[in-house]
Amino acid sequence: MALIVQKYGGSSVATAEKMKHVARRAAATAQAGNRVVVVVSAPGDMTDDLITRAREVTDQAPAREMDMLLAVGEQVSIALLSMALQALGCAATSLAGWQVRVLTEPVHTKARILDVDRGRMLDELNRGRIPVVAGFQGVTASGEVTTLGRGGSDTTAVALAAALGADFCEIYTDVTGVFTADPRIVPDARKLHRLTYDEMLEMASSGAVVLQTRAAEYAKQYEVPLHVRSTFHEEEGTIIMGARATIPEESMEPTRVVNAVTHDLSVTKLTVVDLPDIPGVAHRLFNQLAEAHVNVDMIVQTASRCRHADISFTTSRSDAHIAIEATQRVARELGAARVDAEEGVAKVSVVGAGMVSNPGVASTMFGALAAEQINIQMISTSEIKISCIVSVDEAQRAVRALHRAYNLQDDA
Ligand code: ADP
Ligand code: ASP
Ligand code: MG
């Protein structure tokens, strides 16, 4: 008998029909003799709709109240899905994050999970009931409701699977697996059958929203095997587990120079112009941003001119408001000329473990973008990833051009 955590995303429970389909799928897994825990996201666009409703009231919604509002979406799903399961004769109990006790740090709208209490879930399982747990939400030690950042139900599922020592965590979604690029943008993208945690982590952190980055991190840390697959098709999806060294070579994707192209359209670029070029300046700036819980991604400092330099960095659009405020404060204190904020930018990246030992990968990337007349605003490189900041209007064209340039549509 296996213990399986199944997570169903928002599009999988968007209508009553889909909700009933999910109930049948979960019930069938249980009836086949498995112990099943279900995690579910808010139906359809409900999270976006709730954000819009907050904006209609104020453009500076307090983060605590935002969490109280957004946690509603997942509670709609757990109640409806438990009803659908019970209507099939399958015992089920809906559980909010605070009822399971998904304990998080006291940070609103993007809290990290600190601990998961498996007691209540085991209790339900031992009584023959399927726990249907709200994704994306947690509770602090002092009883405040928190949420885990967009896409956070993936992380709930992996954290529950880790706490329960589950055999598998299945991520059910609206695509049949993890592809060489977002299949909505690149129609001939190829499904990747096997990925290591590190490969998935690089893809997620550079924009592949099919799995939240923290879910990939958590899965790696606790060695939770993942299966990303479609809610509506039976075919096997993408299995994510282990390090390359521990998996038989024949069952892995071949190591290519570049494995995938990813993109992130919700990037904000900030530039602090004419900072004094003296020790401690970067520390002051990024320390303030860290204290404001802003995640900073790419950072570039220009060469010094007359003992002054510019620092540009990127952050996600959801952090932009706080980042601009914190940056303007430090810029004033340090005597910088001004802060420029640009929202209409995107990050496109090429990811692949074979990159480190292959010269020419960057040149192919820059060549493909040049041929499309796409201007590169910032570049960053790591051993297995190269990212470029481009205008958001050109991002999809950039992704398609890069996918072609590395022949990712073809089997190796
Ligand atoms: P869910 O609501 O099930 O969590 P998401 O919208 O969060 O679904 O994630 C699934 C979406 O991720 C797909 O519809 C697809 O457009 C997008 N996506 C982006 N990059 C990739 C990729 N490399 N492979 C598969 N899907 C991707
Ligand atoms: N409902 C949340 C969101 O839309 C969490 C999730 O879907 O994973 O971001
Ligand atoms: Mg998601």
Short mmCIF file of C-alpha atoms and ligand atoms in Angstrom, two decimals:
data_model
loop_
_atom_site.label_atom_id
_atom_site.label_comp_id
_atom_site.label_asym_id
_atom_site.label_seq_id
_atom_site.Cartn_x
_atom_site.Cartn_y
_atom_site.Cartn_z
CA MET A 1 0.00 0.00 0.00
CA ALA A 2 1.49 3.32 -1.07
CA LEU A 3 0.99 6.73 0.50
CA ILE A 4 0.44 9.29 -2.25
CA VAL A 5 -0.04 13.05 -2.01
CA GLN A 6 -2.00 14.35 -5.00
CA LYS A 7 -2.10 18.09 -5.72
CA TYR A 8 -4.68 19.47 -8.13
CA GLY A 9 -4.12 22.97 -9.53
CA GLY A 10 -6.71 25.70 -10.04
CA SER A 11 -7.54 24.89 -13.67
CA SER A 12 -8.22 21.25 -12.64
CA VAL A 13 -11.04 22.33 -10.31
CA ALA A 14 -12.35 25.35 -12.25
CA THR A 15 -15.88 23.95 -12.82
CA ALA A 16 -18.21 21.52 -11.07
CA GLU A 17 -17.58 18.95 -13.83
CA LYS A 18 -13.81 19.20 -13.40
CA MET A 19 -14.16 19.04 -9.62
CA LYS A 20 -16.16 15.80 -10.00
CA HIS A 21 -13.52 14.42 -12.37
CA VAL A 22 -10.82 15.16 -9.77
CA ALA A 23 -12.93 13.46 -7.09
CA ARG A 24 -13.25 10.35 -9.29
CA ARG A 25 -9.49 10.28 -9.89
CA ALA A 26 -8.62 10.64 -6.19
CA ALA A 27 -11.28 8.08 -5.19
CA ALA A 28 -9.95 5.59 -7.77
CA THR A 29 -6.43 5.91 -6.33
CA ALA A 30 -7.78 5.25 -2.84
CA GLN A 31 -9.95 2.35 -4.03
CA ALA A 32 -6.87 0.78 -5.64
CA GLY A 33 -5.56 0.33 -2.09
CA ASN A 34 -3.46 3.47 -1.61
CA ARG A 35 -3.55 5.96 1.23
CA VAL A 36 -4.28 9.30 -0.43
CA VAL A 37 -3.91 12.87 0.78
CA VAL A 38 -5.27 15.53 -1.59
CA VAL A 39 -4.05 19.14 -1.78
CA VAL A 40 -6.08 21.54 -3.86
CA SER A 41 -5.75 25.12 -5.17
CA ALA A 42 -8.40 27.81 -5.51
CA PRO A 43 -10.75 27.17 -8.47
CA GLY A 44 -9.86 28.75 -11.84
CA ASP A 45 -8.99 32.43 -11.62
CA MET A 46 -10.37 32.91 -8.13
CA THR A 47 -7.04 34.04 -6.61
CA ASP A 48 -6.63 36.67 -9.37
CA ASP A 49 -10.23 37.78 -8.90
CA LEU A 50 -9.71 38.22 -5.15
CA ILE A 51 -6.58 40.31 -5.82
CA THR A 52 -8.62 42.49 -8.20
CA ARG A 53 -11.29 42.95 -5.55
CA ALA A 54 -8.68 44.12 -3.05
CA ARG A 55 -7.31 46.61 -5.62
CA GLU A 56 -10.82 47.99 -6.12
CA VAL A 57 -10.83 48.91 -2.44
CA THR A 58 -7.25 50.18 -2.04
CA ASP A 59 -3.96 50.19 -3.93
CA GLN A 60 -2.08 49.50 -0.70
CA ALA A 61 -3.81 46.51 0.83
CA PRO A 62 -2.23 45.48 4.16
CA ALA A 63 -0.46 42.15 3.67
CA ARG A 64 -2.21 40.54 6.65
CA GLU A 65 -5.65 41.29 5.21
CA MET A 66 -4.50 40.15 1.77
CA ASP A 67 -3.68 36.74 3.26
CA MET A 68 -7.04 36.57 5.00
CA LEU A 69 -8.70 37.28 1.64
CA LEU A 70 -6.60 34.96 -0.55
CA ALA A 71 -6.93 32.01 1.83
CA VAL A 72 -10.64 31.98 0.97
CA GLY A 73 -10.05 30.58 -2.54
CA GLU A 74 -8.51 27.31 -1.39
CA GLN A 75 -11.23 26.88 1.24
CA VAL A 76 -13.87 26.97 -1.49
CA SER A 77 -12.05 24.12 -3.24
CA ILE A 78 -11.51 21.86 -0.20
CA ALA A 79 -15.17 22.07 0.81
CA LEU A 80 -16.48 21.39 -2.72
CA LEU A 81 -14.01 18.58 -3.39
CA SER A 82 -14.84 16.87 -0.08
CA MET A 83 -18.52 17.10 -0.98
CA ALA A 84 -17.82 15.60 -4.42
CA LEU A 85 -15.82 12.74 -2.85
CA GLN A 86 -18.54 12.03 -0.30
CA ALA A 87 -21.14 12.04 -3.06
CA LEU A 88 -19.13 9.18 -4.61
CA GLY A 89 -19.32 7.30 -1.33
CA CYS A 90 -15.70 8.07 -0.49
CA ALA A 91 -15.10 9.38 3.06
CA ALA A 92 -13.21 12.68 3.04
CA THR A 93 -12.51 15.59 5.40
CA SER A 94 -11.65 19.13 4.26
CA LEU A 95 -8.84 20.74 6.26
CA ALA A 96 -7.64 24.35 6.20
CA GLY A 97 -3.93 25.08 6.68
CA TRP A 98 -4.39 25.97 10.34
CA GLN A 99 -6.29 22.75 11.00
CA VAL A 100 -3.47 20.58 9.68
CA ARG A 101 -1.05 23.02 11.24
CA VAL A 102 1.09 24.01 8.31
CA LEU A 103 3.33 26.21 10.45
CA THR A 104 4.98 29.12 8.62
CA GLU A 105 7.28 32.02 9.43
CA PRO A 106 5.41 35.23 10.32
CA VAL A 107 5.72 36.83 6.85
CA HIS A 108 2.55 37.70 4.96
CA THR A 109 1.91 36.86 1.26
CA LYS A 110 5.08 34.77 0.79
CA ALA A 111 5.68 32.83 3.99
CA ARG A 112 8.01 29.84 4.11
CA ILE A 113 6.81 26.60 5.68
CA LEU A 114 8.69 25.80 8.90
CA ASP A 115 6.95 22.60 9.94
CA VAL A 116 3.95 20.40 9.14
CA ASP A 117 2.12 18.44 11.82
CA ARG A 118 1.18 15.08 10.33
CA GLY A 119 -0.99 14.04 13.32
CA ARG A 120 -4.37 15.21 12.02
CA MET A 121 -3.78 13.82 8.53
CA LEU A 122 -2.72 10.42 9.91
CA ASP A 123 -5.74 10.42 12.14
CA GLU A 124 -8.04 10.96 9.12
CA LEU A 125 -6.20 8.31 7.08
CA ASN A 126 -6.41 5.80 9.94
CA ARG A 127 -10.17 6.31 10.03
CA GLY A 128 -10.33 5.55 6.31
CA ARG A 129 -10.94 9.15 5.22
CA ILE A 130 -9.14 11.20 2.56
CA PRO A 131 -7.78 14.44 4.03
CA VAL A 132 -8.47 17.22 1.50
CA VAL A 133 -6.04 19.96 2.46
CA ALA A 134 -6.07 23.63 1.38
CA GLY A 135 -2.91 24.46 -0.55
CA PHE A 136 -1.12 27.81 -0.42
CA GLN A 137 -2.07 28.65 3.18
CA GLY A 138 -0.47 28.25 6.58
CA VAL A 139 -0.57 29.60 10.08
CA THR A 140 2.05 31.32 12.24
CA ALA A 141 2.96 30.30 15.78
CA SER A 142 0.72 33.12 17.01
CA GLY A 143 -2.27 31.95 14.94
CA GLU A 144 -2.13 34.39 12.01
CA VAL A 145 -3.19 33.12 8.57
CA THR A 146 -0.39 33.31 5.97
CA THR A 147 -0.04 32.42 2.28
CA LEU A 148 2.98 30.99 0.50
CA GLY A 149 3.30 33.13 -2.66
CA ARG A 150 1.77 32.50 -6.10
CA GLY A 151 1.78 28.84 -7.04
CA GLY A 152 2.24 27.94 -3.37
CA SER A 153 -0.07 24.90 -3.37
CA ASP A 154 2.76 22.96 -5.01
CA THR A 155 4.89 23.67 -1.95
CA THR A 156 2.09 22.66 0.43
CA ALA A 157 1.85 19.31 -1.37
CA VAL A 158 5.59 18.64 -1.23
CA ALA A 159 5.77 19.70 2.43
CA LEU A 160 2.90 17.35 3.36
CA ALA A 161 4.54 14.54 1.38
CA ALA A 162 7.82 15.15 3.25
CA ALA A 163 6.10 15.20 6.64
CA LEU A 164 4.18 11.99 5.88
CA GLY A 165 7.13 10.22 4.25
CA ALA A 166 4.91 9.73 1.18
CA ASP A 167 6.05 7.41 -1.61
CA PHE A 168 5.18 9.98 -4.28
CA CYS A 169 3.90 13.52 -4.62
CA GLU A 170 1.82 13.89 -7.79
CA ILE A 171 1.33 17.40 -9.20
CA TYR A 172 -1.77 17.31 -11.42
CA THR A 173 -2.10 20.25 -13.80
CA ASP A 174 -3.31 21.35 -17.25
CA VAL A 175 -0.22 20.16 -19.17
CA THR A 176 1.08 16.58 -19.47
CA GLY A 177 4.43 17.32 -17.80
CA VAL A 178 7.41 19.65 -17.77
CA PHE A 179 8.35 20.70 -21.31
CA THR A 180 11.43 22.15 -23.01
CA ALA A 181 9.55 25.49 -22.94
CA ASP A 182 6.07 26.66 -21.95
CA PRO A 183 3.88 24.70 -24.42
CA ARG A 184 1.45 27.63 -24.56
CA ILE A 185 4.18 29.72 -26.21
CA VAL A 186 6.15 27.06 -28.08
CA PRO A 187 3.68 24.60 -29.63
CA ASP A 188 6.41 22.11 -30.62
CA ALA A 189 8.01 22.04 -27.15
CA ARG A 190 8.95 18.49 -26.08
CA LYS A 191 8.00 16.76 -22.84
CA LEU A 192 10.96 16.03 -20.55
CA HIS A 193 10.37 12.55 -19.11
CA ARG A 194 12.92 12.63 -16.29
CA LEU A 195 14.54 15.55 -14.47
CA THR A 196 16.82 15.85 -11.46
CA TYR A 197 15.84 18.14 -8.61
CA ASP A 198 18.59 20.58 -9.64
CA GLU A 199 17.37 20.76 -13.24
CA MET A 200 13.79 21.37 -12.07
CA LEU A 201 15.01 23.96 -9.56
CA GLU A 202 16.82 25.93 -12.27
CA MET A 203 13.77 25.82 -14.54
CA ALA A 204 11.35 26.84 -11.79
CA SER A 205 13.53 29.65 -10.48
CA SER A 206 13.92 31.08 -13.96
CA GLY A 207 10.17 31.18 -14.61
CA ALA A 208 8.70 27.74 -15.39
CA VAL A 209 5.56 28.19 -13.28
CA VAL A 210 4.51 24.56 -13.71
CA LEU A 211 6.16 24.01 -10.27
CA GLN A 212 6.76 26.67 -7.63
CA THR A 213 10.49 27.16 -6.95
CA ARG A 214 10.11 26.47 -3.25
CA ALA A 215 8.37 23.18 -4.03
CA ALA A 216 11.42 22.11 -6.05
CA GLU A 217 13.71 23.24 -3.22
CA TYR A 218 11.68 21.38 -0.62
CA ALA A 219 11.51 18.24 -2.76
CA LYS A 220 15.29 18.27 -3.15
CA GLN A 221 15.90 18.87 0.54
CA TYR A 222 13.60 16.06 1.71
CA GLU A 223 14.09 13.82 -1.36
CA VAL A 224 10.39 13.67 -2.20
CA PRO A 225 9.89 12.01 -5.61
CA LEU A 226 7.62 14.18 -7.79
CA HIS A 227 5.43 13.30 -10.76
CA VAL A 228 4.13 16.30 -12.74
CA ARG A 229 1.25 15.12 -14.92
CA SER A 230 -2.11 15.99 -16.45
CA THR A 231 -5.39 15.83 -14.54
CA PHE A 232 -7.22 14.99 -17.75
CA HIS A 233 -4.92 12.40 -19.41
CA GLU A 234 -3.63 9.10 -18.09
CA GLU A 235 -0.20 9.27 -19.76
CA GLU A 236 2.91 9.39 -17.60
CA GLY A 237 4.22 12.90 -17.06
CA THR A 238 7.62 14.08 -15.82
CA ILE A 239 9.31 12.29 -12.94
CA ILE A 240 11.60 14.47 -10.85
CA MET A 241 13.94 12.82 -8.40
CA GLY A 242 17.52 12.34 -7.26
CA ALA A 243 20.80 13.63 -8.54
CA ARG A 244 21.99 12.61 -11.99
CA ALA A 245 24.72 10.44 -10.43
CA THR A 246 22.17 8.29 -8.59
CA ILE A 247 19.86 7.56 -11.54
CA PRO A 248 20.62 5.00 -14.28
CA GLU A 249 21.72 6.98 -17.35
CA GLU A 250 19.26 5.19 -19.67
CA SER A 251 16.27 6.40 -17.68
CA MET A 252 17.41 10.05 -17.69
CA GLU A 253 16.95 12.71 -20.31
CA PRO A 254 20.21 12.86 -22.30
CA THR A 255 22.48 15.65 -21.07
CA ARG A 256 22.17 18.36 -23.64
CA VAL A 257 24.05 21.58 -23.71
CA VAL A 258 20.71 23.32 -23.28
CA ASN A 259 17.68 21.40 -21.93
CA ALA A 260 15.03 24.07 -21.79
CA VAL A 261 14.12 27.70 -22.40
CA THR A 262 12.22 29.50 -19.66
CA HIS A 263 10.73 32.94 -19.28
CA ASP A 264 9.39 35.19 -16.57
CA LEU A 265 7.13 38.04 -17.65
CA SER A 266 6.62 39.59 -14.22
CA VAL A 267 9.98 41.23 -13.68
CA THR A 268 10.72 44.78 -12.50
CA LYS A 269 14.11 46.37 -13.13
CA LEU A 270 15.41 49.04 -10.77
CA THR A 271 18.47 51.21 -11.43
CA VAL A 272 20.11 53.40 -8.82
CA VAL A 273 21.92 56.09 -10.81
CA ASP A 274 25.21 57.68 -9.71
CA LEU A 275 25.88 55.96 -6.42
CA PRO A 276 29.21 56.92 -4.80
CA ASP A 277 31.72 54.17 -5.71
CA ILE A 278 32.99 53.43 -2.19
CA PRO A 279 33.02 50.28 0.01
CA GLY A 280 29.78 49.37 1.79
CA VAL A 281 27.31 50.91 -0.67
CA ALA A 282 26.04 47.64 -2.15
CA HIS A 283 25.77 46.19 1.34
CA ARG A 284 23.62 49.12 2.55
CA LEU A 285 21.29 48.81 -0.44
CA PHE A 286 20.80 45.04 -0.46
CA ASN A 287 20.65 44.82 3.31
CA GLN A 288 17.66 47.19 3.30
CA LEU A 289 16.02 45.13 0.57
CA ALA A 290 16.58 41.90 2.52
CA GLU A 291 15.07 43.46 5.63
CA ALA A 292 12.01 44.37 3.57
CA HIS A 293 11.81 40.65 2.45
CA VAL A 294 12.41 41.61 -1.19
CA ASN A 295 13.85 38.79 -3.32
CA VAL A 296 16.52 40.23 -5.60
CA ASP A 297 17.46 38.31 -8.73
CA MET A 298 19.98 39.71 -11.25
CA ILE A 299 22.44 42.41 -10.12
CA VAL A 300 24.73 44.45 -12.38
CA GLN A 301 27.07 47.29 -11.40
CA THR A 302 28.48 49.52 -14.12
CA ALA A 303 32.16 50.46 -14.31
CA SER A 304 33.07 53.46 -12.16
CA ARG A 305 32.93 56.94 -13.79
CA CYS A 306 34.29 59.88 -11.76
CA ARG A 307 33.98 57.76 -8.58
CA HIS A 308 30.31 57.06 -9.25
CA ALA A 309 28.59 53.93 -10.53
CA ASP A 310 25.04 52.69 -11.31
CA ILE A 311 23.59 49.52 -9.82
CA SER A 312 20.73 47.76 -11.62
CA PHE A 313 18.85 44.80 -10.22
CA THR A 314 15.66 42.89 -10.90
CA THR A 315 12.90 41.71 -8.61
CA SER A 316 9.48 40.18 -9.14
CA ARG A 317 6.62 42.55 -9.90
CA SER A 318 4.84 41.50 -6.72
CA ASP A 319 7.78 42.87 -4.70
CA ALA A 320 8.19 46.01 -6.84
CA HIS A 321 6.24 48.40 -4.66
CA ILE A 322 8.21 47.60 -1.48
CA ALA A 323 11.49 47.38 -3.44
CA ILE A 324 11.04 50.86 -4.96
CA GLU A 325 10.27 52.39 -1.57
CA ALA A 326 13.28 50.76 0.14
CA THR A 327 15.61 51.62 -2.76
CA GLN A 328 14.52 55.26 -2.86
CA ARG A 329 15.16 55.56 0.88
CA VAL A 330 18.71 54.16 0.64
CA ALA A 331 19.42 56.14 -2.54
CA ARG A 332 18.57 59.38 -0.70
CA GLU A 333 20.73 58.42 2.29
CA LEU A 334 23.67 57.60 0.04
CA GLY A 335 23.33 60.69 -2.16
CA ALA A 336 22.55 58.86 -5.42
CA ALA A 337 21.13 60.93 -8.30
CA ARG A 338 17.85 58.99 -8.73
CA VAL A 339 16.11 55.60 -8.93
CA ASP A 340 14.63 54.44 -12.26
CA ALA A 341 11.99 51.69 -12.13
CA GLU A 342 10.99 49.79 -15.27
CA GLU A 343 8.07 47.33 -15.19
CA GLY A 344 7.87 46.32 -18.83
CA VAL A 345 10.72 43.85 -18.81
CA ALA A 346 10.98 40.06 -18.90
CA LYS A 347 13.67 37.47 -18.27
CA VAL A 348 14.40 34.74 -20.81
CA SER A 349 16.80 31.97 -19.83
CA VAL A 350 18.42 28.90 -21.33
CA VAL A 351 19.02 26.09 -18.85
CA GLY A 352 21.15 22.95 -19.18
CA ALA A 353 23.63 20.91 -17.19
CA GLY A 354 25.87 20.45 -20.23
CA MET A 355 26.50 24.18 -20.53
CA VAL A 356 29.44 24.34 -18.17
CA SER A 357 31.75 22.37 -20.45
CA ASN A 358 30.56 23.75 -23.79
CA PRO A 359 31.85 27.01 -25.18
CA GLY A 360 29.57 28.90 -27.56
CA VAL A 361 26.29 28.52 -25.66
CA ALA A 362 26.13 32.23 -24.84
CA SER A 363 27.13 33.19 -28.35
CA THR A 364 24.27 31.06 -29.79
CA MET A 365 21.85 32.77 -27.42
CA PHE A 366 23.00 36.30 -28.25
CA GLY A 367 23.06 35.44 -31.97
CA ALA A 368 19.46 34.17 -31.90
CA LEU A 369 18.28 37.32 -30.13
CA ALA A 370 20.25 39.58 -32.48
CA ALA A 371 18.72 37.86 -35.53
CA GLU A 372 15.31 38.78 -34.11
CA GLN A 373 16.47 42.38 -33.47
CA ILE A 374 15.80 41.91 -29.76
CA ASN A 375 17.85 44.17 -27.50
CA ILE A 376 19.44 42.66 -24.37
CA GLN A 377 19.24 44.93 -21.32
CA MET A 378 21.01 42.74 -18.72
CA ILE A 379 22.84 39.41 -18.77
CA SER A 380 23.64 36.96 -16.00
CA THR A 381 25.30 33.56 -16.18
CA SER A 382 25.75 30.57 -13.91
CA GLU A 383 27.22 27.13 -14.57
CA ILE A 384 23.93 25.82 -15.91
CA LYS A 385 21.93 28.90 -16.91
CA ILE A 386 22.20 32.10 -18.96
CA SER A 387 19.52 34.74 -18.50
CA CYS A 388 18.84 37.93 -20.44
CA ILE A 389 16.48 40.78 -19.60
CA VAL A 390 14.52 41.91 -22.67
CA SER A 391 11.44 44.03 -23.30
CA VAL A 392 8.29 42.19 -22.21
CA ASP A 393 6.71 42.65 -25.67
CA GLU A 394 9.56 40.71 -27.24
CA ALA A 395 9.80 37.91 -24.67
CA GLN A 396 7.60 35.32 -26.40
CA ARG A 397 9.37 35.85 -29.72
CA ALA A 398 12.68 35.48 -27.87
CA VAL A 399 11.58 32.16 -26.30
CA ARG A 400 10.54 30.74 -29.68
CA ALA A 401 13.78 31.88 -31.34
CA LEU A 402 15.92 30.33 -28.58
CA HIS A 403 13.96 27.07 -28.66
CA ARG A 404 14.71 26.85 -32.39
CA ALA A 405 18.34 27.94 -32.04
CA TYR A 406 19.13 25.00 -29.70
CA ASN A 407 16.95 22.53 -31.72
CA LEU A 408 14.95 21.65 -28.63
CA GLN A 409 11.98 20.47 -30.70
CA ASP A 410 14.02 17.48 -31.93
CA ASP A 411 14.68 14.28 -29.99
CA ALA A 412 18.35 13.95 -29.10
P1 ADP B 1 -1.84 24.89 -11.81
O1 ADP B 1 -3.01 25.78 -11.68
O2 ADP B 1 -2.19 23.46 -12.13
O3 ADP B 1 -0.87 24.99 -10.66
P2 ADP B 1 -0.06 26.55 -13.38
O4 ADP B 1 -0.70 27.52 -14.31
O5 ADP B 1 0.49 27.09 -12.10
O6 ADP B 1 -1.08 25.35 -13.13
O7 ADP B 1 1.12 25.76 -14.12
C1 ADP B 1 0.87 25.10 -15.34
C2 ADP B 1 1.27 26.00 -16.50
O8 ADP B 1 2.68 26.19 -16.47
C3 ADP B 1 1.02 25.43 -17.86
O9 ADP B 1 -0.29 25.68 -18.30
C4 ADP B 1 2.07 26.14 -18.73
O10 ADP B 1 1.52 27.20 -19.47
C5 ADP B 1 3.04 26.72 -17.73
N1 ADP B 1 4.45 26.39 -18.01
C6 ADP B 1 5.47 27.29 -18.04
N2 ADP B 1 6.61 26.71 -18.36
C7 ADP B 1 6.34 25.39 -18.53
C8 ADP B 1 7.15 24.25 -18.89
N3 ADP B 1 8.45 24.38 -19.11
N4 ADP B 1 6.54 23.06 -18.99
C9 ADP B 1 5.22 22.93 -18.74
N5 ADP B 1 4.40 23.96 -18.42
C10 ADP B 1 4.96 25.18 -18.31
N1 ASP B 2 -4.24 29.79 -5.68
C1 ASP B 2 -2.86 30.18 -5.53
C2 ASP B 2 -2.39 30.94 -6.76
O1 ASP B 2 -3.17 31.16 -7.67
C3 ASP B 2 -1.96 29.04 -5.22
C4 ASP B 2 -1.78 28.01 -6.32
O2 ASP B 2 -2.53 27.99 -7.30
O3 ASP B 2 -0.86 27.19 -6.20
O4 ASP B 2 -1.26 31.36 -6.81
MG MG B 3 0.61 26.38 -10.15
#
